């Protein structure tokens, strides 16, 4: 029996493209504060390990159709600062982009939040470069993208050195002698790399957790290497149970070859559960969400210029190997039509049936729209009752596929609350998730120890330059099995 790590990836207007259109859904970003407050309260009552806030450093009309939750959202550092004052136990993880962030400023704000929250802050480091984000920060996109992982390696080392500027017992505060600080226990950062140069020390006391837990997500070999070397949580999107087992084994092998205890790397998969009172009820919710997704053919004169190219019957035709261009999006998919599909097309029909209960030849056959949506909306979905979803989570944990899940909610607040109030109790009944918090800090929730200070721990990798550690890891990457 495996104790799962369960966190919630918070997207205030829902994680599904049409989630905001669902009846009763939150859809006004000007009122996000109330949703965030309610989400945090429900999540903490359910004893979730953490709330996770992603980020995107630009906006545009294209996001309205592709990922509406990205159009306007609260800054993640601000979000966890706000929630730290109205919660007392749940972990709070914010995202920062190492391509654009300033390490001193970030170290200062995150150390402060960890102290103010009693040790509940975490930090998701991302490396992605995007033209609009680069322009917003006065940088050349191509230059930033080319160097992004080299800079990220230096960034993580600098963060740890800054967080450890003060030793835990540096503050003597002896009123009788007048000694406030032991100067031998205040350390300069003194990092001068290819991309970053920081002198330090940081003007904030050492975080409660020593170092905030670091999270990293990605699928490229370099991303996996960075996660294996530097992260406490690796967020990995996977295509199924067998694939997940292989990815977790690869990441832990890379961690071991890079010189760390591979057991300290926790592998977390994102998942979007659709929860219903019955399986048919859950499928009806997924069905309605699919029907609310706009596709290119909904505009007789052609979709807006920013519309996602993959959300169309033309792209579906290429995927299934049959020309469907002249057919209506609401055309039923018959068994005769499916017989013409190639293997990927037939697999897509099975996915739609599993999610929505619609199958060719049945009373409610799927439409072409259902197939377009299933093919173009990138989400690892589990549809069913609380028991169905808990059983799936438990099976993945017992198979060694993951250490836990980052749960997305298609519709806020309904689907998040359905998960917290129905699925979590079932996980607790099965013994794979605790009924009470077992520690005080986020590191406690994740089963991680408190690290020593890098300035006083002999041979600590975080005091080394980027190159030696990166070379060791690169050697491991060359010999590791590949899981696309």
mmCIF file of C-alpha atoms in Angstrom, residues 85-427:
data_model
loop_
_atom_site.group_PDB
_atom_site.id
_atom_site.type_symbol
_atom_site.label_atom_id
_atom_site.label_comp_id
_atom_site.label_asym_id
_atom_site.label_seq_id
_atom_site.Cartn_x
_atom_site.Cartn_y
_atom_site.Cartn_z
ATOM 1 C CA UNK A 85 -2.645 34.091 5.720
ATOM 2 C CA UNK A 86 -5.940 32.205 5.547
ATOM 3 C CA UNK A 87 -4.608 28.632 5.820
ATOM 4 C CA UNK A 88 -2.478 26.932 8.444
ATOM 5 C CA UNK A 89 -1.351 23.490 7.235
ATOM 6 C CA UNK A 90 -1.584 23.035 3.470
ATOM 7 C CA UNK A 91 1.499 23.502 1.272
ATOM 8 C CA UNK A 92 1.583 26.360 -1.228
ATOM 9 C CA UNK A 93 3.655 26.059 -4.413
ATOM 10 C CA UNK A 94 4.280 28.990 -6.776
ATOM 11 C CA UNK A 95 5.906 28.990 -10.213
ATOM 12 C CA UNK A 96 8.816 31.147 -11.387
ATOM 13 C CA UNK A 97 10.518 31.193 -14.782
ATOM 14 C CA UNK A 98 14.306 31.027 -14.525
ATOM 15 C CA UNK A 99 14.656 32.556 -17.996
ATOM 16 C CA UNK A 100 13.283 35.880 -16.764
ATOM 17 C CA UNK A 101 13.314 35.960 -12.948
ATOM 18 C CA UNK A 102 15.959 37.620 -10.795
ATOM 19 C CA UNK A 103 17.360 35.006 -8.380
ATOM 20 C CA UNK A 104 18.012 37.401 -5.489
ATOM 21 C CA UNK A 105 14.503 38.864 -5.614
ATOM 22 C CA UNK A 106 12.954 35.402 -5.913
ATOM 23 C CA UNK A 107 15.057 33.970 -3.075
ATOM 24 C CA UNK A 108 14.037 36.882 -0.883
ATOM 25 C CA UNK A 109 10.294 36.630 -1.573
ATOM 26 C CA UNK A 110 10.134 32.837 -1.268
ATOM 27 C CA UNK A 111 12.201 32.701 1.925
ATOM 28 C CA UNK A 112 9.900 35.366 3.349
ATOM 29 C CA UNK A 113 6.755 33.400 2.444
ATOM 30 C CA UNK A 114 8.212 30.251 3.966
ATOM 31 C CA UNK A 115 8.905 32.083 7.221
ATOM 32 C CA UNK A 116 5.500 33.781 7.257
ATOM 33 C CA UNK A 117 3.638 30.539 6.526
ATOM 34 C CA UNK A 118 5.512 28.386 9.020
ATOM 35 C CA UNK A 119 7.341 26.369 6.371
ATOM 36 C CA UNK A 120 4.642 25.670 3.802
ATOM 37 C CA UNK A 121 6.048 27.254 0.626
ATOM 38 C CA UNK A 122 7.335 25.452 -2.453
ATOM 39 C CA UNK A 123 8.783 26.650 -5.748
ATOM 40 C CA UNK A 124 8.163 25.317 -9.249
ATOM 41 C CA UNK A 125 11.063 26.306 -11.506
ATOM 42 C CA UNK A 126 10.226 26.449 -15.211
ATOM 43 C CA UNK A 127 12.552 27.239 -18.083
ATOM 44 C CA UNK A 128 10.293 27.858 -21.067
ATOM 45 C CA UNK A 129 10.944 30.812 -23.323
ATOM 46 C CA UNK A 130 8.110 32.364 -25.327
ATOM 47 C CA UNK A 131 8.385 35.354 -27.720
ATOM 48 C CA UNK A 132 5.809 37.514 -25.953
ATOM 49 C CA UNK A 133 7.212 36.741 -22.511
ATOM 50 C CA UNK A 134 10.724 37.552 -23.716
ATOM 51 C CA UNK A 135 9.487 40.862 -25.116
ATOM 52 C CA UNK A 136 7.799 41.668 -21.827
ATOM 53 C CA UNK A 137 11.167 41.299 -20.108
ATOM 54 C CA UNK A 138 13.262 43.127 -22.698
ATOM 55 C CA UNK A 139 15.033 39.975 -23.876
ATOM 56 C CA UNK A 140 15.679 38.363 -27.219
ATOM 57 C CA UNK A 141 13.577 35.224 -27.422
ATOM 58 C CA UNK A 142 16.048 33.099 -29.365
ATOM 59 C CA UNK A 143 18.954 33.926 -27.068
ATOM 60 C CA UNK A 144 16.866 33.248 -23.960
ATOM 61 C CA UNK A 145 15.585 29.943 -25.333
ATOM 62 C CA UNK A 146 19.015 28.686 -26.361
ATOM 63 C CA UNK A 147 20.521 29.223 -22.920
ATOM 64 C CA UNK A 148 17.489 28.445 -20.781
ATOM 65 C CA UNK A 149 18.633 25.196 -19.153
ATOM 66 C CA UNK A 150 22.205 26.360 -18.616
ATOM 67 C CA UNK A 151 20.794 29.385 -16.823
ATOM 68 C CA UNK A 152 18.333 27.218 -14.885
ATOM 69 C CA UNK A 153 21.161 25.056 -13.505
ATOM 70 C CA UNK A 154 22.963 28.150 -12.223
ATOM 71 C CA UNK A 155 19.697 29.617 -10.940
ATOM 72 C CA UNK A 156 18.950 26.617 -8.720
ATOM 73 C CA UNK A 157 22.456 26.639 -7.243
ATOM 74 C CA UNK A 158 22.213 30.372 -6.504
ATOM 75 C CA UNK A 159 18.803 29.985 -4.849
ATOM 76 C CA UNK A 160 20.128 27.402 -2.408
ATOM 77 C CA UNK A 161 23.195 29.485 -1.580
ATOM 78 C CA UNK A 162 21.039 32.538 -0.966
ATOM 79 C CA UNK A 163 18.506 30.678 1.192
ATOM 80 C CA UNK A 164 21.451 29.428 3.276
ATOM 81 C CA UNK A 165 23.052 32.846 3.789
ATOM 82 C CA UNK A 166 22.339 32.657 7.523
ATOM 83 C CA UNK A 167 22.975 29.480 9.473
ATOM 84 C CA UNK A 168 20.059 28.422 11.657
ATOM 85 C CA UNK A 169 21.769 29.627 14.840
ATOM 86 C CA UNK A 170 23.340 32.769 13.378
ATOM 87 C CA UNK A 171 21.188 35.096 15.487
ATOM 88 C CA UNK A 172 22.700 35.151 18.956
ATOM 89 C CA UNK A 173 20.452 37.956 20.239
ATOM 90 C CA UNK A 174 22.330 38.172 23.560
ATOM 91 C CA UNK A 175 20.917 41.279 25.209
ATOM 92 C CA UNK A 176 23.458 41.156 28.031
ATOM 93 C CA UNK A 177 26.518 41.226 25.789
ATOM 94 C CA UNK A 178 24.916 43.189 22.974
ATOM 95 C CA UNK A 179 25.799 40.501 20.426
ATOM 96 C CA UNK A 180 22.980 40.111 17.922
ATOM 97 C CA UNK A 181 24.667 38.146 15.133
ATOM 98 C CA UNK A 182 27.498 35.648 14.924
ATOM 99 C CA UNK A 183 29.300 37.011 11.847
ATOM 100 C CA UNK A 184 30.961 33.638 11.206
ATOM 101 C CA UNK A 185 27.525 32.216 10.459
ATOM 102 C CA UNK A 186 26.577 34.686 7.743
ATOM 103 C CA UNK A 187 27.781 33.561 4.314
ATOM 104 C CA UNK A 188 28.225 35.390 1.032
ATOM 105 C CA UNK A 189 26.819 33.766 -2.087
ATOM 106 C CA UNK A 190 29.821 34.520 -4.279
ATOM 107 C CA UNK A 191 28.497 32.846 -7.393
ATOM 108 C CA UNK A 192 29.908 33.948 -10.732
ATOM 109 C CA UNK A 193 28.769 31.780 -13.602
ATOM 110 C CA UNK A 194 28.221 32.115 -17.319
ATOM 111 C CA UNK A 195 24.687 33.444 -16.935
ATOM 112 C CA UNK A 196 24.374 34.682 -13.350
ATOM 113 C CA UNK A 197 26.520 36.590 -10.909
ATOM 114 C CA UNK A 198 25.267 37.066 -7.359
ATOM 115 C CA UNK A 199 27.319 38.247 -4.385
ATOM 116 C CA UNK A 200 24.805 37.934 -1.525
ATOM 117 C CA UNK A 201 24.216 37.295 1.287
ATOM 118 C CA UNK A 202 20.423 37.324 1.374
ATOM 119 C CA UNK A 203 18.832 39.718 3.859
ATOM 120 C CA UNK A 204 16.220 37.187 5.055
ATOM 121 C CA UNK A 205 16.695 34.496 7.701
ATOM 122 C CA UNK A 206 17.030 30.896 6.553
ATOM 123 C CA UNK A 207 13.633 29.434 5.561
ATOM 124 C CA UNK A 208 11.819 27.213 8.030
ATOM 125 C CA UNK A 209 12.334 24.301 5.633
ATOM 126 C CA UNK A 210 15.982 25.148 4.994
ATOM 127 C CA UNK A 211 15.351 24.973 1.260
ATOM 128 C CA UNK A 212 11.880 25.250 -0.225
ATOM 129 C CA UNK A 213 10.914 22.032 -2.054
ATOM 130 C CA UNK A 214 11.731 22.550 -5.732
ATOM 131 C CA UNK A 215 9.432 21.298 -8.476
ATOM 132 C CA UNK A 216 10.202 20.919 -12.165
ATOM 133 C CA UNK A 217 8.089 19.737 -15.105
ATOM 134 C CA UNK A 218 9.106 18.746 -18.599
ATOM 135 C CA UNK A 219 9.517 15.932 -21.096
ATOM 136 C CA UNK A 220 12.762 16.665 -22.956
ATOM 137 C CA UNK A 221 15.961 14.800 -21.982
ATOM 138 C CA UNK A 222 17.479 18.018 -20.617
ATOM 139 C CA UNK A 223 14.352 18.725 -18.605
ATOM 140 C CA UNK A 224 14.405 15.241 -17.096
ATOM 141 C CA UNK A 225 18.059 15.671 -16.231
ATOM 142 C CA UNK A 226 17.360 18.955 -14.461
ATOM 143 C CA UNK A 227 14.488 17.374 -12.519
ATOM 144 C CA UNK A 228 16.596 14.346 -11.584
ATOM 145 C CA UNK A 229 19.480 16.479 -10.346
ATOM 146 C CA UNK A 230 17.718 19.413 -8.755
ATOM 147 C CA UNK A 231 14.025 18.815 -8.045
ATOM 148 C CA UNK A 232 12.185 17.319 -5.106
ATOM 149 C CA UNK A 233 9.070 16.828 -7.232
ATOM 150 C CA UNK A 234 9.203 15.967 -10.929
ATOM 151 C CA UNK A 235 5.916 16.679 -12.714
ATOM 152 C CA UNK A 236 5.624 14.354 -15.697
ATOM 153 C CA UNK A 237 2.725 14.018 -18.112
ATOM 154 C CA UNK A 238 2.449 10.358 -19.086
ATOM 155 C CA UNK A 239 0.464 8.368 -21.616
ATOM 156 C CA UNK A 240 -0.494 5.388 -19.489
ATOM 157 C CA UNK A 241 0.526 3.112 -16.627
ATOM 158 C CA UNK A 242 3.372 1.301 -18.396
ATOM 159 C CA UNK A 243 4.770 4.558 -19.755
ATOM 160 C CA UNK A 244 4.616 6.104 -16.280
ATOM 161 C CA UNK A 245 6.543 3.193 -14.734
ATOM 162 C CA UNK A 246 9.295 3.626 -17.315
ATOM 163 C CA UNK A 247 9.531 7.381 -16.817
ATOM 164 C CA UNK A 248 9.748 7.062 -13.029
ATOM 165 C CA UNK A 249 12.484 4.431 -13.324
ATOM 166 C CA UNK A 250 14.403 6.623 -15.765
ATOM 167 C CA UNK A 251 14.183 9.702 -13.546
ATOM 168 C CA UNK A 252 15.312 7.820 -10.453
ATOM 169 C CA UNK A 253 18.183 6.259 -12.385
ATOM 170 C CA UNK A 254 19.289 9.715 -13.525
ATOM 171 C CA UNK A 255 19.056 10.975 -9.950
ATOM 172 C CA UNK A 256 21.218 8.106 -8.672
ATOM 173 C CA UNK A 257 23.804 8.544 -11.438
ATOM 174 C CA UNK A 258 23.971 12.254 -10.626
ATOM 175 C CA UNK A 259 25.036 11.482 -7.073
ATOM 176 C CA UNK A 260 21.866 11.995 -5.064
ATOM 177 C CA UNK A 261 19.599 9.694 -3.084
ATOM 178 C CA UNK A 262 17.073 8.755 -5.747
ATOM 179 C CA UNK A 263 14.421 8.069 -3.091
ATOM 180 C CA UNK A 264 14.188 11.805 -2.436
ATOM 181 C CA UNK A 265 12.850 12.432 -5.960
ATOM 182 C CA UNK A 266 9.057 12.215 -6.027
ATOM 183 C CA UNK A 267 7.402 11.711 -9.419
ATOM 184 C CA UNK A 268 3.999 13.355 -9.775
ATOM 185 C CA UNK A 269 1.572 13.019 -12.698
ATOM 186 C CA UNK A 270 -1.045 15.611 -13.660
ATOM 187 C CA UNK A 271 -4.566 14.212 -13.936
ATOM 188 C CA UNK A 272 -7.984 15.702 -14.690
ATOM 189 C CA UNK A 273 -10.717 13.642 -12.995
ATOM 190 C CA UNK A 274 -14.372 14.073 -13.900
ATOM 191 C CA UNK A 275 -16.328 13.049 -10.808
ATOM 192 C CA UNK A 276 -19.976 11.961 -10.870
ATOM 193 C CA UNK A 277 -22.462 10.310 -8.504
ATOM 194 C CA UNK A 278 -22.550 7.410 -10.974
ATOM 195 C CA UNK A 279 -20.271 6.564 -13.876
ATOM 196 C CA UNK A 280 -23.038 7.586 -16.280
ATOM 197 C CA UNK A 281 -23.352 10.932 -14.490
ATOM 198 C CA UNK A 282 -19.600 11.543 -14.775
ATOM 199 C CA UNK A 283 -19.707 10.638 -18.462
ATOM 200 C CA UNK A 284 -22.573 13.072 -19.011
ATOM 201 C CA UNK A 285 -20.442 15.872 -17.527
ATOM 202 C CA UNK A 286 -17.525 14.977 -19.808
ATOM 203 C CA UNK A 287 -19.952 14.777 -22.723
ATOM 204 C CA UNK A 288 -21.327 18.256 -22.090
ATOM 205 C CA UNK A 289 -17.849 19.712 -21.703
ATOM 206 C CA UNK A 290 -16.916 18.221 -25.089
ATOM 207 C CA UNK A 291 -19.998 19.688 -26.756
ATOM 208 C CA UNK A 292 -19.158 23.133 -25.327
ATOM 209 C CA UNK A 293 -15.689 23.172 -26.922
ATOM 210 C CA UNK A 294 -15.584 25.328 -30.049
ATOM 211 C CA UNK A 295 -13.918 23.914 -33.153
ATOM 212 C CA UNK A 296 -12.910 25.609 -36.406
ATOM 213 C CA UNK A 297 -16.033 24.534 -38.284
ATOM 214 C CA UNK A 298 -18.270 26.487 -35.877
ATOM 215 C CA UNK A 299 -17.443 29.612 -37.918
ATOM 216 C CA UNK A 300 -18.983 29.337 -41.415
ATOM 217 C CA UNK A 301 -16.533 31.887 -42.778
ATOM 218 C CA UNK A 302 -13.547 30.361 -41.019
ATOM 219 C CA UNK A 303 -12.340 30.648 -37.423
ATOM 220 C CA UNK A 304 -10.541 33.679 -35.939
ATOM 221 C CA UNK A 305 -6.911 33.955 -36.982
ATOM 222 C CA UNK A 306 -5.703 33.017 -33.507
ATOM 223 C CA UNK A 307 -7.759 29.809 -33.349
ATOM 224 C CA UNK A 308 -5.803 26.573 -32.611
ATOM 225 C CA UNK A 309 -4.986 24.837 -35.871
ATOM 226 C CA UNK A 310 -5.390 21.351 -34.395
ATOM 227 C CA UNK A 311 -8.999 21.880 -33.311
ATOM 228 C CA UNK A 312 -10.625 21.138 -36.649
ATOM 229 C CA UNK A 313 -12.134 18.378 -38.740
ATOM 230 C CA UNK A 314 -9.314 18.887 -41.242
ATOM 231 C CA UNK A 315 -6.788 17.851 -38.601
ATOM 232 C CA UNK A 316 -9.041 15.005 -37.490
ATOM 233 C CA UNK A 317 -9.094 13.742 -41.084
ATOM 234 C CA UNK A 318 -5.303 13.553 -41.103
ATOM 235 C CA UNK A 319 -5.301 11.691 -37.794
ATOM 236 C CA UNK A 320 -7.892 9.020 -38.658
ATOM 237 C CA UNK A 321 -6.878 8.600 -42.299
ATOM 238 C CA UNK A 322 -10.287 9.476 -43.788
ATOM 239 C CA UNK A 323 -11.340 12.703 -45.506
ATOM 240 C CA UNK A 324 -14.108 14.158 -43.338
ATOM 241 C CA UNK A 325 -13.854 17.757 -44.547
ATOM 242 C CA UNK A 326 -17.342 17.928 -46.058
ATOM 243 C CA UNK A 327 -19.103 16.564 -42.996
ATOM 244 C CA UNK A 328 -20.817 18.569 -40.235
ATOM 245 C CA UNK A 329 -19.170 18.652 -36.780
ATOM 246 C CA UNK A 330 -22.437 17.269 -35.420
ATOM 247 C CA UNK A 331 -22.486 14.300 -37.821
ATOM 248 C CA UNK A 332 -22.848 11.045 -35.899
ATOM 249 C CA UNK A 333 -19.913 8.653 -36.058
ATOM 250 C CA UNK A 334 -21.308 5.336 -37.300
ATOM 251 C CA UNK A 335 -19.776 1.884 -37.177
ATOM 252 C CA UNK A 336 -19.469 2.032 -40.971
ATOM 253 C CA UNK A 337 -17.425 5.239 -40.744
ATOM 254 C CA UNK A 338 -15.219 3.886 -37.958
ATOM 255 C CA UNK A 339 -14.474 0.799 -40.058
ATOM 256 C CA UNK A 340 -12.632 3.126 -42.470
ATOM 257 C CA UNK A 341 -10.455 4.650 -39.718
ATOM 258 C CA UNK A 342 -6.831 3.687 -39.199
ATOM 259 C CA UNK A 343 -5.608 2.322 -35.841
ATOM 260 C CA UNK A 344 -5.129 5.759 -34.186
ATOM 261 C CA UNK A 345 -8.637 6.739 -35.291
ATOM 262 C CA UNK A 346 -10.192 3.631 -33.816
ATOM 263 C CA UNK A 347 -8.272 4.170 -30.575
ATOM 264 C CA UNK A 348 -9.684 7.710 -30.474
ATOM 265 C CA UNK A 349 -13.229 6.332 -30.756
ATOM 266 C CA UNK A 350 -12.514 4.075 -27.760
ATOM 267 C CA UNK A 351 -11.246 7.048 -25.719
ATOM 268 C CA UNK A 352 -14.432 8.997 -26.457
ATOM 269 C CA UNK A 353 -16.565 5.997 -25.450
ATOM 270 C CA UNK A 354 -14.687 5.623 -22.166
ATOM 271 C CA UNK A 355 -14.997 9.309 -21.331
ATOM 272 C CA UNK A 356 -18.509 10.137 -22.528
ATOM 273 C CA UNK A 357 -20.337 6.814 -22.772
ATOM 274 C CA UNK A 358 -20.979 7.460 -26.475
ATOM 275 C CA UNK A 359 -20.151 4.627 -28.867
ATOM 276 C CA UNK A 360 -20.878 4.021 -32.569
ATOM 277 C CA UNK A 361 -23.932 1.832 -32.995
ATOM 278 C CA UNK A 362 -25.269 2.761 -29.575
ATOM 279 C CA UNK A 363 -28.266 4.849 -28.600
ATOM 280 C CA UNK A 364 -26.019 7.928 -28.324
ATOM 281 C CA UNK A 365 -23.253 7.720 -30.912
ATOM 282 C CA UNK A 366 -20.401 10.254 -30.726
ATOM 283 C CA UNK A 367 -20.187 13.094 -33.193
ATOM 284 C CA UNK A 368 -17.174 14.299 -35.103
ATOM 285 C CA UNK A 369 -16.924 17.118 -32.563
ATOM 286 C CA UNK A 370 -16.312 14.583 -29.802
ATOM 287 C CA UNK A 371 -13.433 13.098 -31.781
ATOM 288 C CA UNK A 372 -11.913 16.500 -32.570
ATOM 289 C CA UNK A 373 -12.020 17.477 -28.904
ATOM 290 C CA UNK A 374 -10.559 14.197 -27.662
ATOM 291 C CA UNK A 375 -7.731 14.487 -30.163
ATOM 292 C CA UNK A 376 -6.891 18.148 -29.550
ATOM 293 C CA UNK A 377 -7.444 18.772 -25.835
ATOM 294 C CA UNK A 378 -4.328 17.570 -24.054
ATOM 295 C CA UNK A 379 -5.555 16.254 -20.708
ATOM 296 C CA UNK A 380 -5.013 12.980 -18.873
ATOM 297 C CA UNK A 381 -8.623 12.330 -17.855
ATOM 298 C CA UNK A 382 -10.211 9.797 -15.527
ATOM 299 C CA UNK A 383 -14.020 9.751 -15.676
ATOM 300 C CA UNK A 384 -16.165 7.990 -13.123
ATOM 301 C CA UNK A 385 -17.348 7.762 -9.546
ATOM 302 C CA UNK A 386 -15.247 8.539 -6.489
ATOM 303 C CA UNK A 387 -14.589 4.809 -6.161
ATOM 304 C CA UNK A 388 -13.518 4.514 -9.818
ATOM 305 C CA UNK A 389 -11.051 7.385 -9.535
ATOM 306 C CA UNK A 390 -9.646 6.311 -6.170
ATOM 307 C CA UNK A 391 -9.126 2.783 -7.503
ATOM 308 C CA UNK A 392 -7.219 4.160 -10.489
ATOM 309 C CA UNK A 393 -5.011 6.326 -8.248
ATOM 310 C CA UNK A 394 -4.314 3.388 -5.934
ATOM 311 C CA UNK A 395 -3.415 1.092 -8.843
ATOM 312 C CA UNK A 396 -0.877 3.572 -10.197
ATOM 313 C CA UNK A 397 0.711 4.014 -6.790
ATOM 314 C CA UNK A 398 0.934 0.267 -6.136
ATOM 315 C CA UNK A 399 2.458 -0.322 -9.590
ATOM 316 C CA UNK A 400 5.284 2.122 -8.846
ATOM 317 C CA UNK A 401 4.157 4.391 -11.674
ATOM 318 C CA UNK A 402 3.957 7.589 -9.604
ATOM 319 C CA UNK A 403 4.427 8.933 -6.108
ATOM 320 C CA UNK A 404 1.314 11.049 -6.423
ATOM 321 C CA UNK A 405 -0.924 13.255 -8.535
ATOM 322 C CA UNK A 406 -1.405 16.915 -9.378
ATOM 323 C CA UNK A 407 -5.186 17.157 -9.702
ATOM 324 C CA UNK A 408 -6.732 19.589 -12.167
ATOM 325 C CA UNK A 409 -10.406 20.537 -12.077
ATOM 326 C CA UNK A 410 -12.331 20.945 -15.311
ATOM 327 C CA UNK A 411 -14.925 23.223 -13.698
ATOM 328 C CA UNK A 412 -14.476 25.528 -10.723
ATOM 329 C CA UNK A 413 -15.722 25.205 -8.085
ATOM 330 C CA UNK A 414 -17.967 22.190 -8.744
ATOM 331 C CA UNK A 415 -15.477 19.600 -9.938
ATOM 332 C CA UNK A 416 -12.774 20.578 -7.453
ATOM 333 C CA UNK A 417 -15.208 20.230 -4.575
ATOM 334 C CA UNK A 418 -16.489 16.918 -5.945
ATOM 335 C CA UNK A 419 -12.927 15.593 -5.878
ATOM 336 C CA UNK A 420 -12.144 16.961 -2.411
ATOM 337 C CA UNK A 421 -15.420 15.870 -0.816
ATOM 338 C CA UNK A 422 -15.937 12.530 -2.584
ATOM 339 C CA UNK A 423 -12.678 11.130 -3.984
ATOM 340 C CA UNK A 424 -10.369 12.097 -1.109
ATOM 341 C CA UNK A 425 -12.485 10.308 1.551
ATOM 342 C CA UNK A 426 -12.410 7.193 -0.631
ATOM 343 C CA UNK A 427 -8.606 7.423 -0.900
#
